[in-house]
Amino acid sequence: KIVEESESTKTPNEFEVISRNISTALSKLNTLQSFKDSNINFLKQELLQNILFNVFEVKDITFLQNPDYDIRFDINSTLGVLVLRIDHYLGTFSKLPKSDQSLLKYALANVTTEVMSRQFNCEVVDMAEDHLAIIYDTKNGEDVLESKQLVKSLIQEISTVYIENFDISFSAGVSSELESINNLHVTYKKSLELTNYRLYYGHGCILFSDELEISQTLDRDIINSEIDNLQEALKKARLEDSEKYLSTILSSLHETKFEIAMFSLHRLTSSVFDALNIIEKNNIVTFHTNYIDFTSYIRQLETIEEIHIEFVELFKTVIQEINDSKDNKNAFLIEEIIKYIKSNYTDPNLSTNVIADVFNLTSAHIGKIFREHTYKSISNYINEVRLEKAAELLINTNLSVDDIMDKIKW
């Protein structure tokens, strides 16, 4: 009746308003449910990230208890965290388009979940940058050693799948400390820090916190002495010695605290470029290497082996440029010496010592350079010039041999 009256009067009535509002509310609820269903994994990932980054609130943990999130571990149990950190991330992975990175990380997370969930209730969290974090239930009552061996075997299996299917390797960090979900960020941070020590152990390593022996100190006397030796070797353009001192320095960093090692690498880089600045001033040579760019690049490298290779390449380039500069300068010097001899061959006192004084060099040094470039001594070259002039005079003049000998001051 109300509807009929409404239709006849064409004016809204209370029934229509209520119906319309209910329909609108139901439509919005359905839309919200659809959004929630399609984004539940994203929301879960965000909550788990917040917990690991320690930016969560109590309500976040309450949300995790919601069955819609389908959390695969018991949030009330003691939990462990391990980190899988992608190797060569800046060199290869980060250069992919963002969409490809997201898809690849999604595939890696699915593989990791499939393997780990065979033995542990777990969640794999994409930490957005170069690593995944796995939160897992520890098995109560299980032997610690057996549990560790089980985790290690699963990590090795994941590694094999990554390499065979994606051509990607990772370094793993596993903290032995277990926490409640409220303090899980502590275990996550320690596991992530462990992966820094691939610096010594190389890509693909699996590091457990209770097995890693890290020294808090460094023998600075050895470092200082070897850096001084390295600087001198560079100044003298001795590549083999430079490599030897570099190897000693890098070897001394092994198993030291990561922060100490990075500080030492910064000092090493600074000292090398100090030596290069001195070489530039003394040898009038310009190196096409920028300190800031090189330092930034070194900090991006992940292992001592990579760092060693980059320093050696720098040394090779520098020493080649030094030698090229010396060759150019020496070639110019030889030209000047030859000009001087040809202009002054009639001087009876002309000798290596006299020429050395003219060019403000030692006779031994100037004699060595001349011999290296002409394969003859300065005195022999003076005699050659005089003989050439004598031959010219014999052919082109009527002078006697004695007069010619006197003229060329033989």
Coordinates of C-alpha atoms in Angstrom, one line a residue:
K1 CA 0.0 0.0 0.0
I2 CA 2.8 2.4 1.0
V3 CA 4.6 1.6 -2.3
E4 CA 1.4 2.1 -4.3
E5 CA 0.8 5.5 -2.6
S6 CA 4.4 6.4 -3.2
E7 CA 4.1 5.6 -6.9
S8 CA 0.9 7.6 -7.2
T9 CA 2.3 10.6 -5.4
K10 CA 5.9 10.2 -6.9
T11 CA 7.4 11.4 -3.6
P12 CA 9.9 9.5 -1.4
N13 CA 8.6 7.8 1.6
E14 CA 10.2 6.3 4.7
F15 CA 10.2 2.7 3.3
E16 CA 12.0 3.8 0.1
V17 CA 14.7 5.7 2.1
I18 CA 15.4 2.8 4.3
S19 CA 15.5 0.4 1.4
R20 CA 17.9 2.6 -0.5
N21 CA 20.2 3.0 2.5
I22 CA 20.2 -0.7 3.2
S23 CA 21.0 -1.5 -0.5
T24 CA 23.8 1.1 -0.5
A25 CA 25.3 -0.3 2.8
L26 CA 25.1 -3.9 1.5
S27 CA 26.8 -2.8 -1.7
K28 CA 29.6 -1.1 0.2
L29 CA 30.0 -4.1 2.5
N30 CA 30.3 -6.4 -0.6
T31 CA 32.9 -4.1 -2.1
L32 CA 34.8 -4.0 1.1
Q33 CA 34.7 -7.8 1.4
S34 CA 35.9 -8.2 -2.2
F35 CA 38.8 -5.7 -1.5
K36 CA 39.6 -7.6 1.7
D37 CA 39.6 -11.0 0.0
S38 CA 41.9 -9.8 -2.8
N39 CA 44.3 -7.9 -0.4
I40 CA 44.4 -10.2 2.6
N41 CA 47.9 -11.4 1.8
F42 CA 49.1 -7.8 1.4
L43 CA 47.6 -6.8 4.7
K44 CA 49.1 -9.8 6.4
Q45 CA 52.5 -9.1 4.9
E46 CA 52.3 -5.5 6.1
L47 CA 51.4 -6.5 9.7
L48 CA 54.3 -9.0 9.8
Q49 CA 56.7 -6.4 8.4
N50 CA 55.6 -4.0 11.2
I51 CA 56.3 -6.6 13.8
L52 CA 59.8 -7.4 12.5
F53 CA 60.5 -3.6 12.1
N54 CA 59.2 -3.1 15.7
V55 CA 56.7 -0.5 14.6
F56 CA 53.6 -2.5 15.5
E57 CA 50.9 -1.8 18.1
V58 CA 49.2 -4.3 20.4
K59 CA 46.2 -4.2 18.0
D60 CA 48.4 -5.6 15.2
I61 CA 48.9 -8.8 17.1
T62 CA 45.2 -8.9 17.8
F63 CA 44.5 -8.6 14.1
L64 CA 46.8 -11.5 13.5
Q65 CA 44.5 -13.7 15.6
N66 CA 41.8 -13.1 13.1
P67 CA 41.2 -16.4 11.2
D68 CA 40.9 -14.4 7.9
Y69 CA 44.7 -13.8 7.9
D70 CA 45.3 -17.6 8.1
I71 CA 48.6 -17.1 10.1
R72 CA 50.5 -20.4 9.8
F73 CA 52.4 -20.2 13.1
D74 CA 51.1 -19.9 16.7
I75 CA 51.6 -16.3 17.8
N76 CA 51.5 -17.5 21.4
S77 CA 54.5 -19.8 21.0
T78 CA 58.3 -19.3 21.0
L79 CA 59.3 -18.2 17.5
G80 CA 62.5 -18.1 15.4
V81 CA 63.5 -15.9 12.5
L82 CA 65.9 -16.7 9.7
V83 CA 66.8 -14.3 6.9
L84 CA 67.6 -15.2 3.2
R85 CA 69.6 -12.3 1.7
I86 CA 69.9 -12.2 -2.1
D87 CA 73.5 -12.2 -3.3
H88 CA 74.6 -9.8 -6.0
Y89 CA 71.5 -7.8 -5.3
L90 CA 72.7 -4.4 -6.5
G91 CA 74.6 -5.9 -9.4
T92 CA 71.8 -7.8 -11.0
F93 CA 68.5 -8.1 -9.1
S94 CA 68.0 -4.3 -8.4
K95 CA 68.5 -3.5 -12.1
L96 CA 65.3 -5.4 -13.1
P97 CA 62.1 -3.4 -13.7
K98 CA 60.1 -3.0 -10.5
S99 CA 57.3 -5.2 -11.8
D100 CA 59.8 -8.0 -12.5
Q101 CA 61.4 -7.7 -9.1
S102 CA 58.0 -8.0 -7.4
L103 CA 57.1 -11.1 -9.4
L104 CA 60.4 -12.7 -8.8
K105 CA 60.3 -12.0 -5.0
Y106 CA 56.7 -13.4 -5.0
A107 CA 58.0 -16.6 -6.7
L108 CA 60.9 -16.9 -4.3
A109 CA 58.6 -16.4 -1.3
N110 CA 56.3 -19.2 -2.6
V111 CA 59.2 -21.6 -3.1
T112 CA 60.5 -20.8 0.4
T113 CA 57.1 -21.3 2.0
E114 CA 56.6 -24.6 0.2
V115 CA 60.0 -26.0 1.4
M116 CA 59.9 -24.7 5.0
S117 CA 56.3 -25.6 5.7
R118 CA 57.1 -29.3 5.3
Q119 CA 58.8 -29.2 8.7
F120 CA 57.7 -25.9 10.3
N121 CA 54.6 -23.8 10.7
C122 CA 55.9 -20.6 9.1
E123 CA 55.3 -17.4 7.3
V124 CA 57.6 -15.9 4.7
V125 CA 57.8 -12.1 4.8
D126 CA 59.1 -10.0 1.9
M127 CA 61.1 -7.3 3.6
A128 CA 60.9 -5.1 0.4
E129 CA 64.7 -4.8 -0.3
D130 CA 67.2 -7.6 -0.7
H131 CA 65.9 -10.2 1.7
L132 CA 63.1 -12.5 2.9
A133 CA 62.4 -13.2 6.5
I134 CA 60.9 -16.5 7.7
I135 CA 59.1 -16.6 11.0
Y136 CA 58.7 -20.2 12.2
D137 CA 57.4 -22.2 15.1
T138 CA 60.1 -24.0 17.0
K139 CA 59.4 -27.6 17.8
N140 CA 59.0 -27.8 21.6
G141 CA 61.1 -30.6 23.1
E142 CA 63.2 -31.1 20.0
D143 CA 67.0 -31.4 20.4
V144 CA 68.6 -28.0 19.6
L145 CA 71.3 -29.6 17.4
E146 CA 68.7 -31.7 15.5
S147 CA 66.6 -28.6 15.0
K148 CA 69.6 -26.6 13.7
Q149 CA 70.5 -29.4 11.3
L150 CA 66.9 -29.6 10.0
V151 CA 66.8 -25.8 9.4
K152 CA 70.2 -26.0 7.6
S153 CA 69.0 -28.8 5.3
L154 CA 65.9 -26.9 4.4
I155 CA 67.9 -23.8 3.6
Q156 CA 70.2 -25.8 1.4
E157 CA 67.2 -27.3 -0.4
I158 CA 65.8 -23.8 -1.0
S159 CA 69.2 -22.6 -2.2
T160 CA 69.2 -25.4 -4.8
V161 CA 65.8 -24.5 -6.1
Y162 CA 66.7 -20.8 -6.3
I163 CA 69.9 -21.5 -8.3
E164 CA 68.4 -24.1 -10.6
N165 CA 65.2 -22.2 -11.4
F166 CA 66.1 -18.5 -11.0
D167 CA 69.9 -18.4 -11.2
I168 CA 69.9 -16.6 -7.8
S169 CA 71.9 -17.4 -4.7
F170 CA 71.4 -16.1 -1.2
S171 CA 73.3 -16.0 2.1
A172 CA 71.4 -17.1 5.2
G173 CA 71.5 -15.8 8.8
V174 CA 69.9 -17.8 11.6
S175 CA 69.8 -16.4 15.1
S176 CA 69.9 -19.1 17.8
E177 CA 67.8 -16.8 20.1
L178 CA 64.1 -17.4 20.2
E179 CA 61.5 -14.8 21.2
S180 CA 57.8 -14.2 21.7
I181 CA 56.1 -12.3 19.0
N182 CA 56.4 -9.1 21.0
N183 CA 60.2 -9.2 20.8
L184 CA 60.6 -10.9 17.5
H185 CA 62.2 -7.8 16.0
V186 CA 65.3 -8.6 18.1
T187 CA 65.8 -12.0 16.6
Y188 CA 65.1 -10.6 13.1
K189 CA 67.7 -7.9 13.5
K190 CA 70.4 -10.3 14.6
S191 CA 69.6 -12.7 11.8
L192 CA 69.9 -9.9 9.3
E193 CA 73.2 -8.7 10.8
L194 CA 74.6 -12.2 10.5
T195 CA 74.2 -12.0 6.7
N196 CA 76.7 -9.1 6.7
Y197 CA 79.4 -11.7 7.4
R198 CA 79.2 -13.1 3.9
L199 CA 81.9 -10.5 3.6
Y200 CA 84.3 -13.2 4.9
Y201 CA 82.4 -16.4 4.2
G202 CA 81.3 -15.7 0.7
H203 CA 78.1 -15.8 -1.2
G204 CA 75.8 -18.8 -0.5
C205 CA 76.9 -19.1 3.2
I206 CA 74.6 -20.3 6.0
L207 CA 75.5 -18.6 9.3
F208 CA 74.3 -19.5 12.7
S209 CA 74.8 -17.0 15.5
D210 CA 76.0 -19.6 18.0
E211 CA 78.7 -20.9 15.6
L212 CA 80.1 -17.5 14.4
E213 CA 83.3 -16.4 16.2
I214 CA 83.7 -12.6 15.8
S215 CA 86.6 -10.6 17.2
Q216 CA 85.8 -7.2 18.7
T217 CA 89.4 -6.0 18.1
L218 CA 91.8 -5.6 15.3
D219 CA 95.6 -5.5 15.3
R220 CA 96.0 -1.8 14.2
D221 CA 99.8 -2.0 14.2
I222 CA 99.7 -4.6 11.4
I223 CA 97.1 -2.6 9.5
N224 CA 99.1 0.7 9.9
S225 CA 102.4 -1.0 8.8
E226 CA 100.9 -2.7 5.8
I227 CA 99.0 0.5 4.6
D228 CA 102.3 2.4 4.8
N229 CA 104.0 -0.4 2.8
L230 CA 101.1 -0.3 0.3
Q231 CA 101.4 3.4 -0.2
E232 CA 105.2 3.1 -0.9
A233 CA 104.6 0.3 -3.4
L234 CA 102.1 2.4 -5.3
K235 CA 104.4 5.4 -5.4
K236 CA 107.1 3.1 -6.9
A237 CA 104.6 1.6 -9.3
R238 CA 105.2 -2.0 -8.0
L239 CA 102.1 -4.0 -8.7
E240 CA 103.2 -7.3 -7.2
D241 CA 104.2 -5.7 -3.9
S242 CA 100.9 -3.6 -3.9
E243 CA 98.9 -6.8 -4.3
K244 CA 100.8 -8.6 -1.5
Y245 CA 100.3 -5.8 1.0
L246 CA 96.6 -5.5 0.0
S247 CA 96.1 -9.3 0.6
T248 CA 97.7 -9.0 4.0
I249 CA 95.4 -6.1 5.0
L250 CA 92.2 -7.8 3.8
S251 CA 93.2 -11.1 5.5
S252 CA 93.7 -9.4 8.8
L253 CA 90.0 -8.2 8.7
H254 CA 88.7 -11.8 8.6
E255 CA 86.3 -12.6 11.4
T256 CA 86.5 -9.1 12.9
K257 CA 83.2 -7.3 13.7
F258 CA 81.5 -6.1 10.6
E259 CA 81.5 -2.4 11.6
I260 CA 85.3 -2.6 12.3
A261 CA 85.9 -4.2 9.0
M262 CA 84.0 -1.5 7.1
F263 CA 85.8 1.3 9.0
S264 CA 89.1 -0.4 8.1
L265 CA 88.1 -0.6 4.5
H266 CA 87.2 3.1 4.5
R267 CA 90.6 3.9 5.9
L268 CA 92.3 1.6 3.4
T269 CA 90.5 3.4 0.5
S270 CA 91.4 6.8 1.9
S271 CA 95.1 5.9 2.3
V272 CA 95.3 4.6 -1.3
F273 CA 93.8 7.8 -2.6
D274 CA 96.2 9.9 -0.4
A275 CA 99.1 8.0 -2.2
L276 CA 97.5 8.7 -5.6
N277 CA 97.3 12.4 -4.8
I278 CA 101.0 12.5 -3.9
I279 CA 101.8 10.6 -7.1
E280 CA 99.8 13.1 -9.2
K281 CA 101.7 16.0 -7.7
N282 CA 105.1 14.5 -8.1
N283 CA 104.8 12.8 -11.5
I284 CA 102.5 15.3 -13.2
V285 CA 100.0 12.5 -14.0
T286 CA 96.2 12.7 -13.7
F287 CA 94.3 9.6 -12.6
H288 CA 90.8 9.2 -13.9
T289 CA 89.4 7.7 -10.7
N290 CA 87.1 9.5 -8.4
Y291 CA 87.4 8.8 -4.6
I292 CA 83.7 9.3 -3.8
D293 CA 82.6 7.0 -6.6
F294 CA 85.1 4.3 -5.8
T295 CA 84.3 4.4 -2.1
S296 CA 80.6 4.2 -2.8
Y297 CA 81.1 1.2 -5.1
I298 CA 83.4 -0.6 -2.6
R299 CA 80.7 -0.2 0.1
Q300 CA 78.2 -1.9 -2.2
L301 CA 80.4 -5.0 -2.7
E302 CA 79.4 -8.0 -0.6
T303 CA 82.6 -10.1 -0.1
I304 CA 86.3 -9.6 0.5
E305 CA 87.0 -11.4 -2.7
E306 CA 85.1 -8.8 -4.7
I307 CA 86.7 -6.0 -2.8
H308 CA 90.2 -7.5 -3.5
I309 CA 89.5 -7.7 -7.2
E310 CA 88.4 -4.1 -7.4
F311 CA 91.4 -2.8 -5.6
V312 CA 93.8 -4.8 -7.8
E313 CA 92.0 -3.4 -10.9
L314 CA 92.5 0.1 -9.5
F315 CA 96.2 -0.6 -8.9
K316 CA 96.7 -2.0 -12.4
T317 CA 95.1 1.1 -13.9
V318 CA 97.1 3.5 -11.7
I319 CA 100.4 1.8 -12.3
Q320 CA 99.8 1.6 -16.0
E321 CA 99.1 5.4 -16.1
I322 CA 102.3 6.0 -14.0
N323 CA 104.4 4.0 -16.4
D324 CA 102.8 5.7 -19.4
S325 CA 103.5 9.0 -17.9
K326 CA 107.1 8.1 -17.2
D327 CA 107.5 6.8 -20.7
N328 CA 106.2 10.1 -22.1
K329 CA 108.4 12.2 -19.9
N330 CA 111.4 10.0 -20.5
A331 CA 110.9 10.1 -24.3
F332 CA 110.8 13.9 -24.1
L333 CA 113.9 13.9 -22.0
I334 CA 115.8 11.7 -24.5
E335 CA 114.8 14.0 -27.3
E336 CA 116.2 16.9 -25.4
I337 CA 119.5 15.1 -24.6
I338 CA 120.0 14.1 -28.2
K339 CA 119.4 17.8 -29.3
Y340 CA 121.9 18.9 -26.7
I341 CA 124.5 16.4 -27.8
K342 CA 124.1 17.4 -31.5
S343 CA 124.5 21.0 -30.6
N344 CA 127.5 20.6 -28.3
Y345 CA 129.4 17.6 -29.7
T346 CA 132.4 19.9 -30.4
D347 CA 132.8 20.5 -26.7
P348 CA 135.8 18.4 -25.6
N349 CA 134.4 18.2 -22.1
L350 CA 131.0 16.8 -23.2
S351 CA 130.2 13.7 -21.1
T352 CA 127.4 12.0 -19.1
N353 CA 128.3 14.0 -16.0
V354 CA 128.1 17.3 -17.9
I355 CA 124.7 16.4 -19.5
A356 CA 123.4 15.2 -16.1
D357 CA 124.3 18.6 -14.6
V358 CA 122.5 20.4 -17.4
F359 CA 119.3 18.5 -16.9
N360 CA 119.6 18.5 -13.1
L361 CA 119.6 14.7 -12.8
T362 CA 122.2 12.2 -11.5
S363 CA 124.5 10.7 -14.1
A364 CA 123.4 7.2 -13.1
H365 CA 119.7 8.0 -13.6
I366 CA 120.1 9.8 -16.9
G367 CA 122.5 7.1 -18.2
K368 CA 119.9 4.4 -17.2
I369 CA 117.0 6.2 -19.0
F370 CA 119.1 6.9 -22.1
R371 CA 120.2 3.2 -22.3
E372 CA 116.6 1.9 -21.9
H373 CA 115.3 4.0 -24.7
T374 CA 118.3 4.0 -27.2
Y375 CA 120.0 0.7 -26.2
K376 CA 123.4 2.6 -26.0
S377 CA 125.3 4.7 -23.5
I378 CA 125.5 8.5 -23.7
S379 CA 129.3 8.3 -24.3
N380 CA 128.8 5.9 -27.2
Y381 CA 126.1 8.1 -28.6
I382 CA 128.5 11.2 -28.4
N383 CA 131.1 9.2 -30.3
E384 CA 128.6 8.2 -32.9
V385 CA 127.5 11.8 -33.5
R386 CA 131.2 12.9 -33.8
L387 CA 131.9 10.1 -36.3
E388 CA 128.9 11.0 -38.4
K389 CA 130.1 14.7 -38.5
A390 CA 133.6 13.5 -39.4
A391 CA 132.3 11.4 -42.3
E392 CA 130.3 14.4 -43.6
L393 CA 133.4 16.6 -43.4
L394 CA 135.5 14.0 -45.2
I395 CA 133.0 13.8 -48.1
N396 CA 132.1 17.5 -48.3
T397 CA 135.3 19.3 -47.5
N398 CA 139.1 19.2 -48.4
L399 CA 140.1 19.2 -44.7
S400 CA 142.8 16.7 -43.6
V401 CA 142.0 14.0 -41.1
D402 CA 143.9 15.8 -38.4
D403 CA 141.9 19.0 -39.0
I404 CA 138.7 17.0 -38.9
M405 CA 139.6 15.3 -35.7
D406 CA 140.4 18.7 -34.2
K407 CA 137.2 20.2 -35.4
I408 CA 135.0 17.5 -33.9
K409 CA 137.1 17.4 -30.7
W410 CA 137.7 13.7 -30.9

